[in-house]
XYZ file of C-alpha atoms in Angstrom:
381
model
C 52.367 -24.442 -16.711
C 54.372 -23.549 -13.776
C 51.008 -23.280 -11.624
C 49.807 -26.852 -12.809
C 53.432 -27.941 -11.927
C 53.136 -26.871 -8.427
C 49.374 -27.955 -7.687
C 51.082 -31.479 -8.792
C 53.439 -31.381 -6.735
C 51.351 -30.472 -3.468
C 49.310 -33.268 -4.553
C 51.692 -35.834 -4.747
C 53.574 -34.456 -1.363
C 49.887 -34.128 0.298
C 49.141 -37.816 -0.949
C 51.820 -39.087 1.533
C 51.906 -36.780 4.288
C 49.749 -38.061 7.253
C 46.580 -36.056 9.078
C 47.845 -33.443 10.940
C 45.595 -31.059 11.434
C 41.863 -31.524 12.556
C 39.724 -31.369 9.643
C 37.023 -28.605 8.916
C 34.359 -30.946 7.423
C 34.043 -34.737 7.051
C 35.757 -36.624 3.900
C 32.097 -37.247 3.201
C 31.173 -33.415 2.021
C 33.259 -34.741 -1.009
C 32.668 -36.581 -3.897
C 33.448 -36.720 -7.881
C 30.854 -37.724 -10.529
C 32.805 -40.318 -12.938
C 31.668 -42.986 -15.696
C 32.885 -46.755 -16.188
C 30.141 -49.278 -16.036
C 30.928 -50.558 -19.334
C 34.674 -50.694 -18.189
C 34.881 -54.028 -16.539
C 38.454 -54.181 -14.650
C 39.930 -51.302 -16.223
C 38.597 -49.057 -13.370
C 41.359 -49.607 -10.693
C 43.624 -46.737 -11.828
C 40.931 -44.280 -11.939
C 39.334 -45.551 -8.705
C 43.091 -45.478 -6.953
C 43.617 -41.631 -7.701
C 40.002 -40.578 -6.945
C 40.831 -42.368 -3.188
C 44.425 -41.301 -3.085
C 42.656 -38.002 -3.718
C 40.907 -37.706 -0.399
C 36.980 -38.281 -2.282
C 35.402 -40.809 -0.027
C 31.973 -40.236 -2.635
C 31.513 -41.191 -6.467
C 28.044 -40.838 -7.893
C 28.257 -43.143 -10.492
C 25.183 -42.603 -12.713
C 24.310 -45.528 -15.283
C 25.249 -48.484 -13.301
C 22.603 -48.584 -10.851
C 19.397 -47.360 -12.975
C 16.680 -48.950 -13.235
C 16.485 -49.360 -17.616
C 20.331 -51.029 -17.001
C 19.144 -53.884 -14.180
C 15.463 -54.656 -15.548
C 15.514 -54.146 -19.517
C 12.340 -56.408 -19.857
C 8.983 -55.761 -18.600
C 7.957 -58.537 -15.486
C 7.085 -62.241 -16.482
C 3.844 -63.652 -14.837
C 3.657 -60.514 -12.671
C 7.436 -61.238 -11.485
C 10.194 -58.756 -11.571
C 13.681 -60.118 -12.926
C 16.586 -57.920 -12.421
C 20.072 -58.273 -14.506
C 22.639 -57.737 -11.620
C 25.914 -58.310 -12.900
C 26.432 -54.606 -14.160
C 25.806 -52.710 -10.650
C 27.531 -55.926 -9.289
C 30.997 -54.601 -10.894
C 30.304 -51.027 -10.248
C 29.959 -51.911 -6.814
C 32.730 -54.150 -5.992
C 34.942 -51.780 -7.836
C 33.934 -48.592 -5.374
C 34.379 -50.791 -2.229
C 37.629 -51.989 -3.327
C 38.981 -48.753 -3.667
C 37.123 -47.508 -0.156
C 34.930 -45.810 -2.091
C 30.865 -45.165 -0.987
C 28.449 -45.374 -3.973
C 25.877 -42.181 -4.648
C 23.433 -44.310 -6.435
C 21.272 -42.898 -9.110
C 18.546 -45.650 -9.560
C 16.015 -43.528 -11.670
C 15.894 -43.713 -15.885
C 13.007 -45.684 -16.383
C 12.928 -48.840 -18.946
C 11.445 -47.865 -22.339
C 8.570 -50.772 -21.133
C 7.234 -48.815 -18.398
C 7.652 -45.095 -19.859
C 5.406 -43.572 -22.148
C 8.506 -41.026 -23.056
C 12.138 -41.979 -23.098
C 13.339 -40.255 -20.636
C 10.573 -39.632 -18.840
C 8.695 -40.712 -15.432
C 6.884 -43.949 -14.866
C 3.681 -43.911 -17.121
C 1.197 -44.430 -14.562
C 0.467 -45.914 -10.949
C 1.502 -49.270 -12.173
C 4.567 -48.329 -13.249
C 5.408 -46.031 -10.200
C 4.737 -49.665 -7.946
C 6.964 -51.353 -10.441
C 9.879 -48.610 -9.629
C 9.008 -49.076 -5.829
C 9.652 -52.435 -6.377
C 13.045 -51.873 -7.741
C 14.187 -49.452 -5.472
C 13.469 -52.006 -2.574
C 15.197 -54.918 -4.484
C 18.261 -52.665 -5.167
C 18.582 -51.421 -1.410
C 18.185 -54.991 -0.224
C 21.161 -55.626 -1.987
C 23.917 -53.047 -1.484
C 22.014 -51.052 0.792
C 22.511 -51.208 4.876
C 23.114 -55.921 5.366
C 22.183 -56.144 1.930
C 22.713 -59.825 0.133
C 25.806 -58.150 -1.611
C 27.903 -57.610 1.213
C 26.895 -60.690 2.878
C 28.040 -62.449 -0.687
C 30.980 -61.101 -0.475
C 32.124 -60.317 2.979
C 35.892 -59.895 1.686
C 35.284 -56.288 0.435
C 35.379 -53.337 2.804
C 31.825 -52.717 4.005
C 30.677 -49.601 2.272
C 26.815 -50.069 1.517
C 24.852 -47.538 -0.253
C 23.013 -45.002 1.669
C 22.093 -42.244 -0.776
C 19.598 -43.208 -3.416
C 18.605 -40.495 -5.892
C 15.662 -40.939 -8.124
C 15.564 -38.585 -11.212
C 18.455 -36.347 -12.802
C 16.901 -32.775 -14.335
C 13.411 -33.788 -14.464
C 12.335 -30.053 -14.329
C 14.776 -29.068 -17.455
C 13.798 -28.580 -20.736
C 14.113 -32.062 -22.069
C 12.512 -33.237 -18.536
C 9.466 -31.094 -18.936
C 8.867 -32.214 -22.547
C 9.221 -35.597 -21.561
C 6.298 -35.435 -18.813
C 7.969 -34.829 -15.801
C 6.185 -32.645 -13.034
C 6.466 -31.552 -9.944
C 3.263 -33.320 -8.742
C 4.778 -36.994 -10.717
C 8.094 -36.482 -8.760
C 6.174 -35.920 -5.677
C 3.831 -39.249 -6.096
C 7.013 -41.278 -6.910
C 9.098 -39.261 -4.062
C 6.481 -40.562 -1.587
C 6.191 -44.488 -3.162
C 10.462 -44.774 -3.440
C 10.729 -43.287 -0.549
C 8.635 -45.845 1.513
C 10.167 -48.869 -0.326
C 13.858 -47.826 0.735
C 13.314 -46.991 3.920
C 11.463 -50.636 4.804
C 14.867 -51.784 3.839
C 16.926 -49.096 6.021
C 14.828 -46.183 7.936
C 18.651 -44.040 7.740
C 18.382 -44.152 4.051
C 18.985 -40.862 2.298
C 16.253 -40.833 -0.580
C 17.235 -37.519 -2.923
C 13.911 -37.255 -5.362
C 16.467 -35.239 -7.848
C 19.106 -33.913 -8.642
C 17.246 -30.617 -10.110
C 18.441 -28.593 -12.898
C 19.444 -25.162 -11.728
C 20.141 -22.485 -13.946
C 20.562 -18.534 -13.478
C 18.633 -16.358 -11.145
C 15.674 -18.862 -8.879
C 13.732 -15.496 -8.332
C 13.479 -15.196 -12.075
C 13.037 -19.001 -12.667
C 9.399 -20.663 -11.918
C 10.555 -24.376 -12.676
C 13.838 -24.427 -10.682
C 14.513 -26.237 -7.772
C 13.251 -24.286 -5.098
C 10.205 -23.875 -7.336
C 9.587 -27.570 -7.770
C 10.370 -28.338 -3.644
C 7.238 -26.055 -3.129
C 5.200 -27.677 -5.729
C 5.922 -30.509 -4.397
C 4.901 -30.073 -0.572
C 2.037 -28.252 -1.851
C 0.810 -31.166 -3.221
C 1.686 -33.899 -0.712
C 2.145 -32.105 2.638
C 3.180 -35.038 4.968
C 6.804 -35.698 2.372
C 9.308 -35.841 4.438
C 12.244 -34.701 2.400
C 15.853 -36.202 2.956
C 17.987 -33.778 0.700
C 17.633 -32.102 -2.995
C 20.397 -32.267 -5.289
C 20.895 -29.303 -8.004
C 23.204 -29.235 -10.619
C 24.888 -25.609 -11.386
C 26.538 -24.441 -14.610
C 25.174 -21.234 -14.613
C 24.533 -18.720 -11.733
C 22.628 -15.519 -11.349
C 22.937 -13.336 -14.257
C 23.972 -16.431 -16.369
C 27.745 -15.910 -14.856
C 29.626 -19.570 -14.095
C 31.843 -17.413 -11.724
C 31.902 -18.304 -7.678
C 29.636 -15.224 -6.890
C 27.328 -15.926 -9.235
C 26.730 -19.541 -8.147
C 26.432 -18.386 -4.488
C 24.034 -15.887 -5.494
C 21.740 -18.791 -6.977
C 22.168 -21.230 -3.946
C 21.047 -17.845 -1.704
C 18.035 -17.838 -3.609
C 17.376 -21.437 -3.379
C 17.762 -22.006 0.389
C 15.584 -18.631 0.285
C 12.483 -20.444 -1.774
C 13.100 -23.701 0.304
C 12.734 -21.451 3.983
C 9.396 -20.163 2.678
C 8.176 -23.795 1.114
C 9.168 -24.635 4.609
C 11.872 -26.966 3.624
C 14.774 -24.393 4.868
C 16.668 -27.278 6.949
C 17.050 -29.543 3.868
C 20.124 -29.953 2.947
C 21.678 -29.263 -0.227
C 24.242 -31.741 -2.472
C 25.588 -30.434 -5.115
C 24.906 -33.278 -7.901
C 26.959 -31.837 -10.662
C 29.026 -28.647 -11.011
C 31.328 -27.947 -13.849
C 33.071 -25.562 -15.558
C 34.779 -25.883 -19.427
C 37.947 -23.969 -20.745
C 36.582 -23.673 -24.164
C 33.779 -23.554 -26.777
C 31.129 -26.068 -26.197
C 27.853 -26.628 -27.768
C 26.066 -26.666 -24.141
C 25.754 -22.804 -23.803
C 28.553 -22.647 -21.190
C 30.714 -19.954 -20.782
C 33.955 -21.081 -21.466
C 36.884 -19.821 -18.684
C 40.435 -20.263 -18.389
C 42.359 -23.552 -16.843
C 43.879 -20.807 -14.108
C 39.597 -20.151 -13.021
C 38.475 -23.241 -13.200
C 41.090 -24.636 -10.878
C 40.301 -21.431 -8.436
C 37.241 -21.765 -8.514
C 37.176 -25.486 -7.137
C 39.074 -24.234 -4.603
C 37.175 -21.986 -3.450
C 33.930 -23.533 -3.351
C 35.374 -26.521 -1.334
C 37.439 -23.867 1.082
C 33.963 -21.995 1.270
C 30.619 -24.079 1.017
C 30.761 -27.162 3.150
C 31.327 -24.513 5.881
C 28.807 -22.044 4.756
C 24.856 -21.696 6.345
C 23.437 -23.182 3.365
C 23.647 -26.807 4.309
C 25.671 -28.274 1.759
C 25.769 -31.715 2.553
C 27.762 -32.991 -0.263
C 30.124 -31.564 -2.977
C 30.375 -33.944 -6.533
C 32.127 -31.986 -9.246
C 31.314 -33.116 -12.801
C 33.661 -35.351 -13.910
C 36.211 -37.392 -13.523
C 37.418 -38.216 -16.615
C 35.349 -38.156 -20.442
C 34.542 -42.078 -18.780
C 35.831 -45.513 -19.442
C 34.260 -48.289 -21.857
C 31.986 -45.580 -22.872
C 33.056 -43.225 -25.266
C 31.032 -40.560 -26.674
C 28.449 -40.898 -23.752
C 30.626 -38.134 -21.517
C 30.565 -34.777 -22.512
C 34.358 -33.216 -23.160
C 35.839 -30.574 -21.997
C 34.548 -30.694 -17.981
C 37.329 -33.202 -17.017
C 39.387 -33.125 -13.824
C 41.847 -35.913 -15.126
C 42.497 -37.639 -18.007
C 45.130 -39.798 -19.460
C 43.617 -43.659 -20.540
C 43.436 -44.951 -17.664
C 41.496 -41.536 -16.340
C 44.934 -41.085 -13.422
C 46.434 -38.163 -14.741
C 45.589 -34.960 -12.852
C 45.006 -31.479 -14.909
C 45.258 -28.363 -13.249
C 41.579 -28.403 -11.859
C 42.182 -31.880 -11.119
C 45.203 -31.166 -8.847
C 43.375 -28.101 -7.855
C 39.961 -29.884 -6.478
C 41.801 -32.849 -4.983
C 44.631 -30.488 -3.444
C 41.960 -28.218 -2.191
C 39.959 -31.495 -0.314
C 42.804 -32.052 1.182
C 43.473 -29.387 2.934
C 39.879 -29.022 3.929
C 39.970 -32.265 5.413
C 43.277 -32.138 7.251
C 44.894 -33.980 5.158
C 46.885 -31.705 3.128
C 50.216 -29.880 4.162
C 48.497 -26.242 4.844
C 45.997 -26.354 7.656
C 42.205 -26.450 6.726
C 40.291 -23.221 6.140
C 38.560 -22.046 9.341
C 35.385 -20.260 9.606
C 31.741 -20.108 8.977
C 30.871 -18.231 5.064
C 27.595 -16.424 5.361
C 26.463 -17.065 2.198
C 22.986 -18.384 2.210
């Protein structure tokens, strides 16, 4: 109680003290996943404490896909997109200074032969092309948003990911492969960048689970699947998503041990310069039906600190940092798991101890907090 106190505390006290220190990595290695699509104007609190936080990232991930903004197959051969949901997200993040990580994958029912899974066939991979152009055109790089509404802080979308944990369990059985998300990979790809050539295009944000020497279907695995099969892809950056390192540990160690192994499989796919974001990392502090190991409030807010005092610095090219999740999401409920968190409270403003912990701990890395940032270089990868 007395820790949570104090991490409070050096929040708040951090929150109004300004830069004085040089920071160790950009405000843009850090970012927060968090829910609210369905919470039309009731986002502002959350948004205000995720900024006041120091996050300059959210990846928000049902606003922008593709199911939510064209529900209905095209009409004589002509695509009509619903708008006014990734509309809201949107103006909500930019109001608040905040820079959308845009998952755009999830295709409709109409053009999926498995919920869940990829496009059916080469039709339906052109009919995602054509959304991901259409979407970029309009919050991407002088997209028709911003010019429609030139009185919100310009903050356009420049990371587009396509598929969350196609190579899982529930990915696999739904069709993905690595030779699909390679095709599609290539055609998104191409569309975006027509719109903006600096466009970050992530093809996943791949499940990543234990040991990747052990593990024939993890990310590293995929990425050389992938090139195998189309040799002139040009990757961007892969996302993973960790909740269990080598050994099936959650701890720090454990988790560096797996993104070792990862940059290791991507140097000898020759993809060893592509940077890493970490989609999704999370940790719970008790029993959950997801196979995680539970760990104590004290851990989980250590351990957020040390992965932000540690990794952006670290060789493994970490690009970006987006803990899993804000809150259990507003307008939503039931769609969030419980228990992973980092504030709460109904209007999703009220810090726990990892929440004061993580935002605390971004502070200070980016010389904004009251102790000077960490210094130095971790070999890790």
């Amino acid at each position: 109680m007395l820790l949570s106190l104090a991490l409070a505390a050096v929040h708040v006290a951090a929150t109004v003290v300004a830069p004085i220190y040089a920071p160790e990595v950009p405000a843009s290695a850090f970012g927060v996943n968090a829910s609210f699509y369905r919470a039309p104007g009731d986002a502002g609190p959350m948004l205000s404490a995720i900024s006041a936080g120091g996050l300059g990232t959210v990846r928000e991930g049902r606003g922008g896909n593709w199911s939510v903004v064209e529900p209905n197959p095209p009409r004589g051969g002509a695509h009509h997109y619903a708008w006014t949901i990734p509309d809201r997200v949107q103006a909500d993040l930019a109001a608040h200074g905040l820079r959308w990580y845009a998952y755009i994958g999830l295709t409709p029912p109409w053009d999926s032969a498995v919920v869940g899974g990829p496009p059916k066939d080469a039709a339906a991979v052109r009919d995602f092309a054509a959304y991901a152009k259409a979407f970029a055109q309009r919050y991407g790089r002088g997209g028709g948003f911003w010019k429609a509404h030139p009185e919100l802080p310009y903050l356009p979308v420049t990371d587009y990911e396509l598929a969350n944990e196609p190579n899982g369990p529930a990915g696999q059985q739904a069709g993905w492969t690595a030779a699909k998300l390679a095709a599609i990979t290539t055609a998104e790809q191409a569309a975006i960048k027509s719109v903006d050539s600096r466009a970050t295009v992530v093809p996943a944000a791949f499940s990543q689970l234990g040991d990747p020497a052990t593990d024939g279907q993890d990310a590293g695995s995929w990425v050389a699947s992938m090139l195998k099969r189309s040799p002139g892809l040009n990757l961007d950056a892969i996302g993973i998503n960790l909740y269990s390192g080598a050994g099936g540990s959650n701890s720090v160690p454990a988790f560096e041990a797996t993104l070792r192994g990862v940059r290791a499989e991507l140097r000898a796919a020759g993809a060893g310069r592509v940077p890493i974001d970490i989609d999704e990392i999370g940790w719970v502090t008790g029993p959950n039906r997801y196979g995680i190991i539970p760990i104590s409030a004290e851990q989980r807010a250590q351990s957020l600190t040390e992965i932000v005092s540690r990794w952006p610095q670290s060789n493994c090219d970490i690009r970006e940092i987006l803990p899993f999740i804000w809150s259990a999401g507003l307008g939503n409920p039931g769609e969030v798991p419980r228990g992973f968190e980092l504030f709460g409270g109904a209007h999703g403003d009220e810090p726990n101890q990892a929440g004061s912990a993580y935002t605390w701990a971004v502070e200070r890395a980016t010389g904004r907090g009251i102790l000077p940032p960490w210094r130095g270089r971790a070999d890790i990868c």
